[in-house]
XYZ file of C-alpha atoms in Angstrom:
303
model
C -21.989 3.273 111.195
C -25.592 4.133 111.073
C -24.955 7.285 113.276
C -22.047 8.411 110.805
C -24.560 7.799 107.865
C -27.202 10.167 109.619
C -24.626 12.679 110.462
C -23.192 12.932 106.889
C -26.727 13.081 105.554
C -27.788 15.974 107.868
C -24.687 17.985 106.968
C -25.228 17.455 103.272
C -28.803 18.601 103.421
C -27.373 21.757 105.627
C -24.761 22.602 103.128
C -27.283 22.204 100.480
C -29.685 24.383 101.973
C -26.981 27.085 102.840
C -25.478 27.052 99.378
C -28.894 27.646 97.824
C -29.124 30.792 100.288
C -25.926 32.188 99.438
C -26.048 31.957 95.701
C -29.642 32.131 95.083
C -31.222 33.461 98.376
C -35.055 33.121 98.917
C -36.544 36.189 100.481
C -40.086 35.406 101.538
C -43.059 37.774 102.411
C -45.544 39.817 100.614
C -46.658 43.360 101.396
C -50.179 44.783 101.493
C -51.957 45.289 98.433
C -50.396 48.244 96.546
C -51.313 50.536 93.780
C -48.423 49.438 91.427
C -48.192 47.135 88.433
C -46.973 43.559 89.420
C -47.440 41.252 92.350
C -44.534 42.173 94.519
C -42.656 38.847 93.721
C -39.428 38.195 92.422
C -40.853 36.902 88.920
C -43.748 39.820 88.974
C -41.911 42.637 91.165
C -44.080 45.843 91.980
C -43.302 48.234 89.202
C -42.004 51.969 90.099
C -42.822 53.547 86.665
C -42.512 57.273 87.373
C -42.398 59.820 90.223
C -46.268 59.202 91.239
C -45.199 55.459 92.140
C -42.050 56.394 93.849
C -43.886 58.770 95.979
C -46.625 56.465 96.478
C -44.051 54.131 97.610
C -42.583 56.580 100.137
C -45.914 57.650 101.644
C -46.813 53.781 102.359
C -43.719 52.912 103.969
C -44.183 56.192 106.089
C -47.521 55.084 106.709
C -46.504 51.813 108.309
C -45.971 49.357 105.573
C -42.481 47.780 105.733
C -42.830 45.729 102.544
C -40.529 43.229 104.039
C -39.370 40.600 101.519
C -41.415 42.433 98.799
C -39.655 43.112 95.500
C -39.923 46.373 93.420
C -38.328 47.315 90.059
C -37.933 50.690 88.636
C -38.634 50.884 84.937
C -37.692 54.349 83.520
C -35.497 57.170 84.676
C -37.308 59.209 87.360
C -37.102 63.137 87.550
C -38.466 64.409 90.897
C -38.308 67.877 89.592
C -36.369 69.155 92.781
C -39.568 69.217 94.641
C -38.635 68.933 98.306
C -38.334 65.159 98.854
C -39.202 63.630 102.143
C -37.111 60.291 102.808
C -38.594 56.755 102.528
C -38.414 55.950 105.942
C -37.831 58.785 107.744
C -35.076 58.604 110.378
C -37.313 59.818 113.319
C -40.127 57.707 112.070
C -41.363 54.074 113.124
C -41.344 52.289 109.943
C -38.851 51.570 107.421
C -38.365 49.972 103.823
C -37.333 46.340 104.277
C -38.242 45.310 100.489
C -35.785 44.789 97.481
C -35.336 47.655 95.261
C -34.126 47.101 92.024
C -33.290 50.189 90.119
C -32.608 48.089 86.933
C -30.085 50.298 85.655
C -32.076 53.291 85.826
C -31.591 56.624 88.009
C -33.277 59.199 89.694
C -32.447 62.876 89.110
C -33.220 66.289 90.796
C -33.523 64.828 94.161
C -33.581 67.671 96.498
C -34.477 66.614 100.441
C -36.041 68.609 103.072
C -33.319 70.948 104.862
C -33.195 69.714 108.259
C -33.044 66.177 109.742
C -31.131 62.977 108.763
C -31.760 62.560 105.099
C -31.244 60.698 101.672
C -33.651 58.998 99.295
C -34.059 57.036 102.561
C -34.099 57.901 106.105
C -33.266 54.527 107.463
C -32.977 51.656 105.074
C -33.545 48.303 106.128
C -33.849 46.143 102.985
C -31.757 46.200 99.698
C -31.097 48.613 97.169
C -29.314 47.793 93.961
C -28.701 48.841 90.436
C -29.757 52.258 91.012
C -28.090 55.755 90.259
C -28.711 59.384 91.704
C -27.983 61.264 88.781
C -28.439 64.784 90.345
C -29.814 66.665 93.142
C -29.061 68.397 96.411
C -29.254 66.199 99.752
C -29.690 68.456 102.781
C -29.665 67.912 106.521
C -27.481 67.033 109.526
C -26.421 63.375 109.195
C -26.855 62.663 105.669
C -26.116 60.417 102.827
C -27.450 60.364 99.164
C -29.148 57.059 99.492
C -29.795 57.041 103.302
C -28.421 58.621 106.605
C -28.719 55.334 108.648
C -29.690 51.460 108.311
C -32.604 49.864 110.007
C -30.741 46.761 110.904
C -27.621 45.136 109.964
C -29.097 43.404 106.927
C -29.389 46.745 105.014
C -27.628 46.384 101.790
C -26.776 49.288 99.158
C -25.166 47.286 96.250
C -24.325 48.021 92.400
C -25.043 51.752 92.867
C -23.807 55.153 92.141
C -24.542 59.034 93.550
C -23.632 62.218 91.721
C -26.008 64.534 93.623
C -24.341 67.378 95.696
C -24.364 66.618 99.670
C -24.744 69.443 102.089
C -24.419 68.094 105.850
C -22.669 68.554 109.170
C -21.862 64.940 108.413
C -22.590 63.802 104.956
C -21.300 60.478 102.667
C -21.671 60.353 99.146
C -23.785 56.805 99.583
C -24.730 56.798 103.362
C -23.766 58.375 106.809
C -23.658 56.199 109.678
C -24.705 52.673 108.060
C -25.017 49.533 110.057
C -24.951 47.317 106.963
C -23.080 46.875 103.878
C -22.219 48.912 100.797
C -20.666 47.071 97.755
C -19.730 47.919 94.391
C -20.565 51.575 94.423
C -19.316 54.885 93.370
C -19.609 58.293 93.788
C -18.545 61.503 91.786
C -20.448 64.181 93.850
C -19.543 67.385 95.684
C -19.415 66.984 99.815
C -20.039 70.060 101.526
C -19.950 69.867 105.374
C -17.670 69.458 108.524
C -17.114 65.812 108.359
C -17.314 64.135 105.137
C -16.664 60.801 103.198
C -16.963 59.766 99.556
C -18.618 56.437 100.544
C -19.757 56.638 104.000
C -19.031 59.807 106.462
C -19.075 58.234 109.963
C -19.336 54.491 109.896
C -20.402 51.367 108.019
C -19.832 47.664 108.864
C -18.613 46.725 105.304
C -17.658 48.760 102.136
C -16.156 46.792 99.380
C -15.072 47.560 95.745
C -16.189 51.081 95.855
C -14.757 53.705 93.746
C -14.905 57.678 93.923
C -14.559 60.667 91.692
C -12.050 60.313 88.845
C -11.957 56.507 89.556
C -15.193 56.278 87.612
C -14.054 57.926 84.644
C -12.057 55.493 82.688
C -12.115 51.898 81.490
C -10.290 50.346 84.388
C -12.923 51.241 86.893
C -15.374 49.734 84.551
C -13.790 46.331 84.506
C -13.046 46.680 88.383
C -16.972 47.025 88.846
C -17.753 44.378 86.527
C -15.298 42.009 88.286
C -16.488 42.959 91.528
C -20.224 41.678 90.901
C -19.659 38.154 91.908
C -17.967 38.559 95.046
C -20.275 41.518 95.993
C -23.384 39.545 95.258
C -21.766 36.649 97.770
C -21.168 39.038 100.426
C -24.494 40.727 100.271
C -26.450 37.393 99.633
C -27.950 38.692 96.601
C -28.810 36.700 93.594
C -25.944 37.634 91.449
C -28.316 37.166 88.276
C -30.220 40.268 89.375
C -27.275 42.792 89.250
C -26.829 45.100 86.280
C -23.210 44.892 84.592
C -21.438 48.189 83.680
C -20.414 49.675 80.352
C -18.267 52.801 79.177
C -19.865 55.434 77.064
C -16.725 57.059 76.159
C -16.689 59.547 78.883
C -17.864 57.844 82.080
C -18.852 54.596 83.592
C -22.736 53.767 83.147
C -25.208 50.947 83.713
C -25.613 48.133 80.995
C -28.972 47.278 80.154
C -27.941 43.867 80.802
C -27.987 41.556 83.784
C -24.930 39.517 85.063
C -24.495 36.456 83.084
C -21.827 33.933 83.994
C -18.767 33.347 81.624
C -15.559 31.123 81.951
C -13.794 34.515 82.374
C -15.498 34.902 85.630
C -14.666 31.512 86.821
C -11.675 32.904 89.336
C -14.195 35.398 90.840
C -16.586 32.474 91.249
C -14.235 30.526 93.178
C -13.122 33.614 95.231
C -16.921 34.259 95.926
C -17.986 30.668 96.599
C -14.791 28.688 97.265
C -15.793 27.867 100.952
C -19.321 26.283 100.107
C -17.478 24.421 97.065
C -15.136 22.939 99.096
C -17.498 21.932 101.995
C -19.905 20.690 99.074
C -16.974 18.463 97.796
C -16.218 17.207 101.046
C -19.999 16.114 101.554
C -20.132 14.528 98.141
C -17.068 12.295 98.898
C -18.199 11.432 102.016
C -21.819 10.524 100.552
C -20.043 8.511 97.647
C -17.933 6.489 100.384
C -21.157 5.554 102.378
C -23.290 4.540 99.231
C -20.460 2.476 97.797
C -20.160 0.653 101.237
C -23.987 0.139 101.581
C -23.648 -1.484 97.904
C -20.833 -3.618 98.522
C -22.435 -4.847 101.873
C -25.770 -5.761 99.940
C -23.840 -7.566 97.450
C -21.928 -9.452 99.762
C -25.483 -10.528 101.570
């Protein structure tokens, strides 16, 4: 009986920790001192307030700072003025971004990359990019994607983002090219120019879920689909769902809402779909614990 109790308690702790990671994942780690407002934590992220800040982030990553587990938040729309953009974490470089970049419902416009290599806003992405739009620009190169060419590891995530920049490459994707990570709740409305092309990814992706292209994003239905996909997408990416911006409709196209996701009763079916396994395991554990406590109390009463 003692062994059974110990085992059940161990399973309960394990499930509790796992559920907390799934629903509200904790990402530890701090970057080096950086020239941004904020502290790089989730509560006080480093703020990317203008093109100068974005360039500073790029230069620091390319100089060897991975910013693993460090939080960034874009506070305004950023115009790169069509200046030639060297990717954050160049494809053939030795340092890549492993932090969490929250566009916070803002976009980058006039993104124009260098014309050789495997390019995008990122060359290789190892961390998380969410709530970010690329509103306009021209992505040039060989194997390219608007957000990134490749993933720097299987934990790379692009979630709740969109691209409208033109993609010019031998192999080009609206979001990424060859992405050994996951792309979730994204959409593209862009021109693809090249031999091999894909609206979301050009070559391969471990998982691309609830993504839309072109005319799909110009109607009210796609706005609802994107919002309904937030919970499940966050679960699959192990991203805090409360960090994701919702979507709205301005009469002509789908755009970001200023609001972050907040749970409502209407979302309950999606919540069950996203976390059903953990709910079942948690319920079984609670029942087992209740039985053990009941037996323990009953035994002590007899004594």
